[in-house]
Coordinates of N, CA and C and ligand atoms in Angstrom, one line a residue:
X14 N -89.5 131.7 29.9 CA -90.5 131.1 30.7 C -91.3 130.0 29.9
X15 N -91.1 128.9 30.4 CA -92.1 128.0 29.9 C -93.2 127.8 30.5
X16 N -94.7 127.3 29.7 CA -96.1 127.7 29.5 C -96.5 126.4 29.3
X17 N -97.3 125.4 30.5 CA -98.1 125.0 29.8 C -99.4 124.8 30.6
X18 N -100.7 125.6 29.8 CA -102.0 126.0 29.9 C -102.8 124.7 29.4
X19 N -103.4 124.7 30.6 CA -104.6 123.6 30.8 C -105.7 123.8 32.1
X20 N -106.6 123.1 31.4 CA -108.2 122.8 32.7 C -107.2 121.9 33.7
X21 N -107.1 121.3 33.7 CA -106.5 120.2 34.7 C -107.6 119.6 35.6
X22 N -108.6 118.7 34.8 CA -109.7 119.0 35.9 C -109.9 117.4 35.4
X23 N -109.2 116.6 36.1 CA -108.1 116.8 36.9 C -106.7 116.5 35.9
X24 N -105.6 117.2 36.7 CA -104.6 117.3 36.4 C -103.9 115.6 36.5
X25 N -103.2 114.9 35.3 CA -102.7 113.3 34.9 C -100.9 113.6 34.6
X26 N -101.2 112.3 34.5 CA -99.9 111.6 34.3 C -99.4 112.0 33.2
X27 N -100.4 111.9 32.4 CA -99.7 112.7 30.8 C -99.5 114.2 30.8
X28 N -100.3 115.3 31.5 CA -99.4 116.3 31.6 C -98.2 116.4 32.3
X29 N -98.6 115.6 33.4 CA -96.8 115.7 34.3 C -96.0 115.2 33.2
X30 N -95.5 114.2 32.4 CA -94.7 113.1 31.3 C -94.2 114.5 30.4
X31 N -95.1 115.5 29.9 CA -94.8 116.1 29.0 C -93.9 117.3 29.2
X32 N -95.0 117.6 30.6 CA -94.1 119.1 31.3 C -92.8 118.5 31.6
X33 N -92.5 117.7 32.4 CA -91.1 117.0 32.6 C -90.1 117.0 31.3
X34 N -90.6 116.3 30.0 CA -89.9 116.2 29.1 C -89.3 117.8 28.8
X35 N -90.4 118.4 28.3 CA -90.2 119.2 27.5 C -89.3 120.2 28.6
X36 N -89.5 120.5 29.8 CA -88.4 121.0 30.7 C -87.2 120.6 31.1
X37 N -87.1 118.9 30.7 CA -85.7 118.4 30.5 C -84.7 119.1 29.5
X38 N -85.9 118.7 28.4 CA -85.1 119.1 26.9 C -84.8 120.6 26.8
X39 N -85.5 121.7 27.3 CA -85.1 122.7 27.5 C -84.1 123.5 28.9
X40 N -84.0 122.4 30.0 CA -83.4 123.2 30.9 C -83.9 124.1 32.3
X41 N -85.1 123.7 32.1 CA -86.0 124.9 32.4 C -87.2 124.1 33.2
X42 N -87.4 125.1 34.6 CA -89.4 124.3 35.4 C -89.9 125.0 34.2
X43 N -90.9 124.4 34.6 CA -92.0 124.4 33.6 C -93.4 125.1 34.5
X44 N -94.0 126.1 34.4 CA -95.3 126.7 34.9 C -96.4 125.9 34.2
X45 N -97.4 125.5 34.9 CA -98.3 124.7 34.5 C -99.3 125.8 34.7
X46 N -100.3 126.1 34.3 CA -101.0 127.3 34.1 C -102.5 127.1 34.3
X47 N -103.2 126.9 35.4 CA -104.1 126.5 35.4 C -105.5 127.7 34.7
X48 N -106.0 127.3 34.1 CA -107.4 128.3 33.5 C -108.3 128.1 34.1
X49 N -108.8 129.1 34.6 CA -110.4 129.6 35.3 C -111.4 129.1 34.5
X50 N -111.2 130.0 33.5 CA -112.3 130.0 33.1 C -112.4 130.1 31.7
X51 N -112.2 128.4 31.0 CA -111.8 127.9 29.8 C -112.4 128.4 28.7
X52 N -111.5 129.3 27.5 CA -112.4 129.3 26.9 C -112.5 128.4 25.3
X53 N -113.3 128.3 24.5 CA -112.9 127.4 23.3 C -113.6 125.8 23.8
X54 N -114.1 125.8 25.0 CA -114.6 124.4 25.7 C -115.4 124.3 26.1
X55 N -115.9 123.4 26.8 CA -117.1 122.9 28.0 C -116.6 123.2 29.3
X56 N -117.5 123.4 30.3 CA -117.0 124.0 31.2 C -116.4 123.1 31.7
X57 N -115.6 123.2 32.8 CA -115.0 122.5 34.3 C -116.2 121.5 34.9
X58 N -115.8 120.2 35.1 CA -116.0 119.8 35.7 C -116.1 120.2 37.5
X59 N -115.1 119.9 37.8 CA -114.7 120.0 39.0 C -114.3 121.9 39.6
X60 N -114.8 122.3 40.4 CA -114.2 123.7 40.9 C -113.1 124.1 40.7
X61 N -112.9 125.3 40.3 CA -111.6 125.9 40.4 C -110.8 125.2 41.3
X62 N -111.5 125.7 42.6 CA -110.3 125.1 44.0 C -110.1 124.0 44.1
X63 N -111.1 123.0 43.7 CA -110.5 121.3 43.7 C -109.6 121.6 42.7
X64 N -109.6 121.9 41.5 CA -108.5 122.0 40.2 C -107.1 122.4 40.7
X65 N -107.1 123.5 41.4 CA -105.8 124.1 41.7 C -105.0 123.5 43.5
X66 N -106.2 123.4 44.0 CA -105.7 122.1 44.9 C -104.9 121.0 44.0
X67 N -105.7 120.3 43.3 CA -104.4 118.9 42.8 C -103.3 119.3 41.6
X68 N -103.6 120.3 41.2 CA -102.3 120.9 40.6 C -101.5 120.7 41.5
X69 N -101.6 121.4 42.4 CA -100.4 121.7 43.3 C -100.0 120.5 44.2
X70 N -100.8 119.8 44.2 CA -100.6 118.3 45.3 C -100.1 117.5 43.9
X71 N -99.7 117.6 42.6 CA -99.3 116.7 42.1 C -97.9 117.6 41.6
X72 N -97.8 118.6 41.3 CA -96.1 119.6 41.5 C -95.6 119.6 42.3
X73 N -95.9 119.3 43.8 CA -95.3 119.4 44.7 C -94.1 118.7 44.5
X74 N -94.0 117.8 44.8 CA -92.3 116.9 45.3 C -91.4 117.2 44.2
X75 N -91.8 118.2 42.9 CA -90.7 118.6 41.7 C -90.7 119.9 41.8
X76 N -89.5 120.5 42.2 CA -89.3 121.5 41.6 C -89.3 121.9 40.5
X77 N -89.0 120.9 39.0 CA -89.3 121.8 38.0 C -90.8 121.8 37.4
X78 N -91.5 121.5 38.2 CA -92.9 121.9 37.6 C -93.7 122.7 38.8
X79 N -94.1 124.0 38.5 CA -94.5 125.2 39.0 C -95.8 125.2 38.7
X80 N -96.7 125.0 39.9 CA -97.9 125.4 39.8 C -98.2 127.0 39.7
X81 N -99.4 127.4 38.2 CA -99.2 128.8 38.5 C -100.6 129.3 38.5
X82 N -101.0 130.2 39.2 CA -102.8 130.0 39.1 C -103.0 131.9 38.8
X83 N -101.7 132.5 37.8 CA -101.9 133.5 37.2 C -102.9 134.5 36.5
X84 N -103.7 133.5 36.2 CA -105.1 133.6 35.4 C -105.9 134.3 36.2
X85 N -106.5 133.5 37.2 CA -107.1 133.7 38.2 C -107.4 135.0 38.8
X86 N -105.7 136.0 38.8 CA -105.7 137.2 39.2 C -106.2 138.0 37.8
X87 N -106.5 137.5 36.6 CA -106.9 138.7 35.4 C -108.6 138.2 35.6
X88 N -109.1 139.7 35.3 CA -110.7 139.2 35.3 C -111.2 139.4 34.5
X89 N -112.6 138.8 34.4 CA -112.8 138.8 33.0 C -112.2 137.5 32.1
X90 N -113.1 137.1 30.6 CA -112.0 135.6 29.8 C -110.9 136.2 29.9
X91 N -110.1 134.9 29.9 CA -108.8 134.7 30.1 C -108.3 134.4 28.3
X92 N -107.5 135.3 27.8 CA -106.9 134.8 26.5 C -105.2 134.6 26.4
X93 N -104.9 133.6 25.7 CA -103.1 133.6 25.7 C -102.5 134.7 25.9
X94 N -103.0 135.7 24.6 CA -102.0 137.1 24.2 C -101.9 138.1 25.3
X95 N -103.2 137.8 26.2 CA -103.1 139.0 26.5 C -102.6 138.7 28.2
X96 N -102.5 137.2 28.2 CA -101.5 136.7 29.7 C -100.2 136.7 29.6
X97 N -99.8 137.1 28.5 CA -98.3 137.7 28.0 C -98.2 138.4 27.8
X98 N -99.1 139.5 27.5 CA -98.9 140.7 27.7 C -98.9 141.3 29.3
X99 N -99.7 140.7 30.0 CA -99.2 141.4 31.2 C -98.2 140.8 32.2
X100 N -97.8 139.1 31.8 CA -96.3 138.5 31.9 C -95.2 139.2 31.8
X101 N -95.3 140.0 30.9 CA -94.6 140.4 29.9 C -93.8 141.6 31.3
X102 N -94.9 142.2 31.6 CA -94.6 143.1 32.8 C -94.0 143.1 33.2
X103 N -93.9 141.5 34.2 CA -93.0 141.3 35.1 C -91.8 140.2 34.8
X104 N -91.4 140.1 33.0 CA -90.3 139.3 32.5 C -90.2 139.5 31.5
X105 N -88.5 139.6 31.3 CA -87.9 139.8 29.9 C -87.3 138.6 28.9
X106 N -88.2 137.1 29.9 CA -87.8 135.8 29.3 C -88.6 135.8 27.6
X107 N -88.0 134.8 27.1 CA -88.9 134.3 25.6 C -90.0 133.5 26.0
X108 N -91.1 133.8 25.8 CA -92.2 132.2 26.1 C -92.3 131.1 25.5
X109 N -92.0 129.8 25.6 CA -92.5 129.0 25.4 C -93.9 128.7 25.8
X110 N -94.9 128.1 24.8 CA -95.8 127.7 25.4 C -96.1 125.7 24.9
X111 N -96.4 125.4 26.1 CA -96.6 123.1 25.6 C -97.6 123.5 25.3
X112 N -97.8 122.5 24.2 CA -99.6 122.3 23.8 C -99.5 120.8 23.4
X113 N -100.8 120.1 23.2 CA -100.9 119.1 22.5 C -101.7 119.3 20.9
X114 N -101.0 118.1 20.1 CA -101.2 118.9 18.8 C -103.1 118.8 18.8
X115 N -104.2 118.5 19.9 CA -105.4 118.2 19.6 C -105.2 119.7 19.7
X116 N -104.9 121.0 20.3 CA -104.9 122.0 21.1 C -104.3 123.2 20.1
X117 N -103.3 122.2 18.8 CA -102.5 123.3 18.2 C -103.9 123.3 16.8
X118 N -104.6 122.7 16.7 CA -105.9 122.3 15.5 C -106.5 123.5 15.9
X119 N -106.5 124.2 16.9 CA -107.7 125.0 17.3 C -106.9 126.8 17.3
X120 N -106.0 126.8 17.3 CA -104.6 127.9 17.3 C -105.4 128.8 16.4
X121 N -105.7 128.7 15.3 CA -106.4 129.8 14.5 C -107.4 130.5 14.9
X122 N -108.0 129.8 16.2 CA -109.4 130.3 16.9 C -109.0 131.1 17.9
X123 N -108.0 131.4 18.4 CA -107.3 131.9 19.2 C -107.5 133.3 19.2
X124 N -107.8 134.4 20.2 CA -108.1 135.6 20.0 C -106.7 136.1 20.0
X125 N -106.6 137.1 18.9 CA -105.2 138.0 17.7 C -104.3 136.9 17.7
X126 N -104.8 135.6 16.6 CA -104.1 134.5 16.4 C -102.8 135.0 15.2
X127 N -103.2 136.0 14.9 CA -102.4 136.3 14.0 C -100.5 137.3 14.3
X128 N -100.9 137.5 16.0 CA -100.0 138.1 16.6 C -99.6 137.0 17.7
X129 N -99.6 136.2 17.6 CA -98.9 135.2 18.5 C -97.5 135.0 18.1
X130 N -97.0 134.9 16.7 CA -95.7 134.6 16.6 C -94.9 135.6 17.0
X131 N -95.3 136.4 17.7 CA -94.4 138.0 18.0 C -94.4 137.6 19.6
X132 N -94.9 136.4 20.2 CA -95.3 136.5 21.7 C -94.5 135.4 21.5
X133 N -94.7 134.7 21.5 CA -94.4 133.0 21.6 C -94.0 132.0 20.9
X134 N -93.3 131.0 21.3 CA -92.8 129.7 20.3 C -93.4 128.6 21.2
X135 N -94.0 128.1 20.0 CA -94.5 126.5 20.4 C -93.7 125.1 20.2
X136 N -94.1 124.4 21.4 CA -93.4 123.4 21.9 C -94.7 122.1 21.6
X137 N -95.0 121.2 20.5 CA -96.1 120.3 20.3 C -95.6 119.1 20.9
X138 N -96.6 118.4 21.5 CA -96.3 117.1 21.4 C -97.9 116.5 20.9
X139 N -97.3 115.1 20.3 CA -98.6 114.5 19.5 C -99.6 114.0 20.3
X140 N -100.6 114.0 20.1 CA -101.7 113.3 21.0 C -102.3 112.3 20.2
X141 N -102.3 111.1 20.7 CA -103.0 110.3 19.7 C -104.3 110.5 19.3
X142 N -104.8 110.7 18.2 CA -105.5 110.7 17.8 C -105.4 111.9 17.1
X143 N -104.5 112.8 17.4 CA -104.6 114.1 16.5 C -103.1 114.3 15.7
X144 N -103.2 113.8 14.4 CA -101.8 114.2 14.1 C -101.5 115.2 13.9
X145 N -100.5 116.1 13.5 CA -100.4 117.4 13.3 C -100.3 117.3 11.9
X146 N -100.9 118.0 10.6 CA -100.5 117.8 9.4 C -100.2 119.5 9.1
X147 N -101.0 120.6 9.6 CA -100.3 121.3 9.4 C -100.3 122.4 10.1
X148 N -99.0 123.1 10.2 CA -98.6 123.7 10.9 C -99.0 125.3 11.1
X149 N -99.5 126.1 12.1 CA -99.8 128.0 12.3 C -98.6 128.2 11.1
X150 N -99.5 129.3 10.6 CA -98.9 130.1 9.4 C -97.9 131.1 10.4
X151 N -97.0 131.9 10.0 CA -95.8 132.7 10.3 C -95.5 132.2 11.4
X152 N -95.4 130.7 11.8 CA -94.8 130.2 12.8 C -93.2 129.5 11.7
X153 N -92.3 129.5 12.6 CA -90.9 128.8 12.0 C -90.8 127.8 12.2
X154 N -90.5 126.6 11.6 CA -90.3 125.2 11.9 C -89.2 124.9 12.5
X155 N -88.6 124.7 13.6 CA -87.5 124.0 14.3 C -87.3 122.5 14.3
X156 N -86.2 121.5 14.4 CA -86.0 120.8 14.9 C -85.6 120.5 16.3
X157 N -85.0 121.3 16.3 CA -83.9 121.9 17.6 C -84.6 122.5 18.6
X158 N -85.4 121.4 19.8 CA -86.3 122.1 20.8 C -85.3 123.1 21.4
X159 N -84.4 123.3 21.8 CA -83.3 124.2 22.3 C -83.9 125.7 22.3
X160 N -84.0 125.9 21.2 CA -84.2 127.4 19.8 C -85.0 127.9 20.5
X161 N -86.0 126.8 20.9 CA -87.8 127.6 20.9 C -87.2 128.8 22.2
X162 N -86.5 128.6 23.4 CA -86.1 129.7 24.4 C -85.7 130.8 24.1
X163 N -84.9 130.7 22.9 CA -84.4 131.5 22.2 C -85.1 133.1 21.4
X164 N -86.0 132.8 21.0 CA -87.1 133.8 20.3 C -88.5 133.8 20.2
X165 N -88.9 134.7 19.8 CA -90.8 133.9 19.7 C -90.7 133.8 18.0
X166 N -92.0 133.0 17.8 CA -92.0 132.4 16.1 C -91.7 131.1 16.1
X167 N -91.1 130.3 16.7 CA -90.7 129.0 16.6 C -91.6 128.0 16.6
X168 N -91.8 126.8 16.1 CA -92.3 125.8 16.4 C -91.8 124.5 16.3
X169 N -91.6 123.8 17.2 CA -90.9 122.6 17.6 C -92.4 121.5 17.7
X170 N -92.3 120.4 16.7 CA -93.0 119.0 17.0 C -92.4 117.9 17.7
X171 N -92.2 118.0 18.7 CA -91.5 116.8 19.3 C -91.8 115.4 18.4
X172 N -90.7 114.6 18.3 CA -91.4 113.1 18.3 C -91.7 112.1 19.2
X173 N -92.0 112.5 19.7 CA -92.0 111.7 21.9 C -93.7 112.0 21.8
X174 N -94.7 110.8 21.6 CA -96.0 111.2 21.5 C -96.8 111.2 22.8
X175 N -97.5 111.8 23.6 CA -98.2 111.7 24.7 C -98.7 110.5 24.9
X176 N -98.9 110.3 26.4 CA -99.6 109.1 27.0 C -101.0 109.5 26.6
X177 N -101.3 107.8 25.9 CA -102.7 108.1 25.5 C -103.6 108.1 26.7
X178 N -104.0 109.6 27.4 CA -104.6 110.0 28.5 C -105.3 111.2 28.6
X179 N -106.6 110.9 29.4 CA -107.0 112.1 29.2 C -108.2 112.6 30.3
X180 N -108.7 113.9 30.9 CA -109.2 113.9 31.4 C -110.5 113.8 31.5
X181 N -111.0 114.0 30.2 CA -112.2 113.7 30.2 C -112.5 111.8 30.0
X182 N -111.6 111.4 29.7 CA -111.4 109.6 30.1 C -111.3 109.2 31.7
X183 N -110.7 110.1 32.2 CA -110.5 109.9 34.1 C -111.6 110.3 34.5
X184 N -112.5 111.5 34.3 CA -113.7 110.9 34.4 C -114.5 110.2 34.5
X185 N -114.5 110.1 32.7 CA -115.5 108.6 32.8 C -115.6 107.8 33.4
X186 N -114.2 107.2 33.4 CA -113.7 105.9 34.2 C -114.4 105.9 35.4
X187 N -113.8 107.4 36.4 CA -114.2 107.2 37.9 C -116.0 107.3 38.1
X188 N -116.5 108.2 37.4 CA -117.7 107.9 37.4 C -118.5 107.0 37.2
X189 N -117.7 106.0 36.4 CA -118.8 104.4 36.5 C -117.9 103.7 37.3
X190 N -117.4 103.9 38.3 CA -116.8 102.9 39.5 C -115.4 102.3 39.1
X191 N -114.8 102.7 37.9 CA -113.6 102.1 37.3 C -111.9 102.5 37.8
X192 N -110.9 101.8 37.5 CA -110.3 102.3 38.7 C -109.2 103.3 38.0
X193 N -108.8 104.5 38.6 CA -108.0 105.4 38.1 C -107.0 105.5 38.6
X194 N -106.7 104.8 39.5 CA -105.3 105.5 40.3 C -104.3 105.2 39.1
X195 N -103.8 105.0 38.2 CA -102.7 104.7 37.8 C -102.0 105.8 36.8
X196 N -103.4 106.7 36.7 CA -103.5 107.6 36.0 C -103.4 108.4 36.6
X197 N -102.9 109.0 37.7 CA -102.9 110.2 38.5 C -101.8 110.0 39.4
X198 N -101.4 111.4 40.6 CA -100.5 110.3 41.0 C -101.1 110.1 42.1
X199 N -100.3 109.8 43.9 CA -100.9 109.1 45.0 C -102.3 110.2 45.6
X200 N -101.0 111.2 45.6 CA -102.0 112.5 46.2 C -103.2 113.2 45.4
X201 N -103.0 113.2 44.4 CA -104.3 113.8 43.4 C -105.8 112.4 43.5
X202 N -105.1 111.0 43.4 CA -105.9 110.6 43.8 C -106.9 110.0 44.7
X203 N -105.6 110.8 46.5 CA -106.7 110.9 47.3 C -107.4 111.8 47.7
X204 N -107.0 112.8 46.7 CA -107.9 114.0 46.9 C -109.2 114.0 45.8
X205 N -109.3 112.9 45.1 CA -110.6 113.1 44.3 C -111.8 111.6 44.9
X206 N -111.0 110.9 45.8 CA -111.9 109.9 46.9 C -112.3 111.1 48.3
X207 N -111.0 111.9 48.4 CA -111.9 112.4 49.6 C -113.0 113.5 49.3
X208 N -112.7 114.0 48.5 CA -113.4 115.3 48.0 C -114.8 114.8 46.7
X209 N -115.2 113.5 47.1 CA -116.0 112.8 46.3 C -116.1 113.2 44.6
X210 N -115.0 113.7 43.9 CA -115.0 114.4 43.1 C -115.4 113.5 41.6
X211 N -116.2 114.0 40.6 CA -116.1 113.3 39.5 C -117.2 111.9 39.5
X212 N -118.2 111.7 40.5 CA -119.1 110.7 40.9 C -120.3 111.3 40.7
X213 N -120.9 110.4 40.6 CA -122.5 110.9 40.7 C -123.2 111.6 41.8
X214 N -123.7 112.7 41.9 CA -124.1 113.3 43.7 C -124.3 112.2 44.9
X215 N -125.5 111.2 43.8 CA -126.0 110.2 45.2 C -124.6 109.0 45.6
X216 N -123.7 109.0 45.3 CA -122.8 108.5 45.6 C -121.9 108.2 46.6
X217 N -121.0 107.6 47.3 CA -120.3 108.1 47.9 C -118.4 107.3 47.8
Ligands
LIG22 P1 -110.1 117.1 28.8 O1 -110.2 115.7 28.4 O2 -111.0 117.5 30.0 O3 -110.3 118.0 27.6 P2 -107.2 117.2 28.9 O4 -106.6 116.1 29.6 O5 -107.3 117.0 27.4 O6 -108.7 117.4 29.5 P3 -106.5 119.9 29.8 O7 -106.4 119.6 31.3 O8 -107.5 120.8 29.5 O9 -106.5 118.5 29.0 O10 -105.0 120.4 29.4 C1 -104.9 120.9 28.1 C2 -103.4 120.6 27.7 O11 -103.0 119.4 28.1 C3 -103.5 120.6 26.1 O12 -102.3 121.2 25.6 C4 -103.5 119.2 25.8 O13 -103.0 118.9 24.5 C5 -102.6 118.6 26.9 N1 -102.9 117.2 27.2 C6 -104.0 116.6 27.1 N2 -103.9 115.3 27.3 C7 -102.6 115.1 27.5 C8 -101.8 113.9 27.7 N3 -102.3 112.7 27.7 N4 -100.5 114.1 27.8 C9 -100.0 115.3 27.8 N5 -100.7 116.5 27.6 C10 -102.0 116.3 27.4

């Protein structure tokens, strides 16, 4: 099962670019994993339901990218280990999980960071501005994104760097009147004109 966990608030072009690749290269949809209720961050912007609304209005027309709003059903913070552990329940797949390498810098903060290579293999891709220099300890270095399906412990750095994009930039943008469509796709961004999302209250 491939994993890739994010706010999506709102969900871009650079997550779809990545999930696509990395589900190319492996063979496999890709579950996009929306989080309730983020932890390690600043809150959500926009509501859960607007969030998981344009997930799903921007998955739609691909089958291999799977809106999954799994989280949602655990209560209480939401942690990696322990959404694979109850994953785990209902599949006997290997996990991959996508990150970006801003995302793998924080991996040691991770609650039982030290039992993740027994759960999962990571799939990085670069984000500008964050190189990766170095890599989670008892993780295994791959070349061969193939492998990561294969076992947990792996870690694969893609060289394919993400679109320099980001949500807390699509914000910005739309909130000073600037134009975003190019960054989202048709339907996500008439769902953040209709649903006034990301503007100032007195706005419209
Ligand atoms: P924000 O700016 O609000 O923090 P975000 O766009 O960085 O939002 P999230 O929606 O929280 O990201 O998703 C987190 C995951 O998406 C992380 O693994 C992160 O590395 C990845 N990600 C962020 N930006 C991009 C991008 N441009 N292309 C692909 N993946 C991205």
């Amino acid at each position: 099962m491939i994993l890739f966990g994010g706010t999506f608030d709102p969900v871009h072009c650079g997550h779809l670019h990545v999930a696509r690749s990395a589900g190319a290269q492996l063979s496999c949809a890709v579950h996009l994993l929306i989080a309730p209720r983020p932890q390690l961050r600043q809150p959500c912007v926009a509501s859960y339901e607007d969030r998981w609304a344009m997930l799903q209005l921007a998955c739609q027309p691909d089958p291999m990218l799977i809106p999954f709003d799994f989280e949602q059903t655990v209560p209480g913070p939401t942690h990696t280990i322990t959404t694979l552990e109850l994953l785990r329940q209902t599949t006997g797949e290997n996990f991959v999980w996508i990150l970006g390498s801003d995302v793998l810098m924080k991996v040691h903060l991770w609650h039982r960071t030290d039992e993740l290579p027994d759960w999962l293999s990571f799939f990085v891709f670069q984000r500008p501005g964050f190189r990766t220099v170095d890599l989670p300890q008892n993780f295994l270095q791959t070349h061969d994104a193939r492998e990561l399906s294969q076992r947990p412990g792996l870690i694969h750095v893609s060289p394919n760097p993400m679109l320099a994009l980001s949500g807390s930039q699509i914000r910005h943008l739309h909130k000073r009147g600037k134009e975003i469509k190019s960054f989202v796709t048709a339907p996500v961004y008439d769902y953040i004109i209709s649903k006034h999302l990301y503007r100032p209250k007195d706005s419209c």
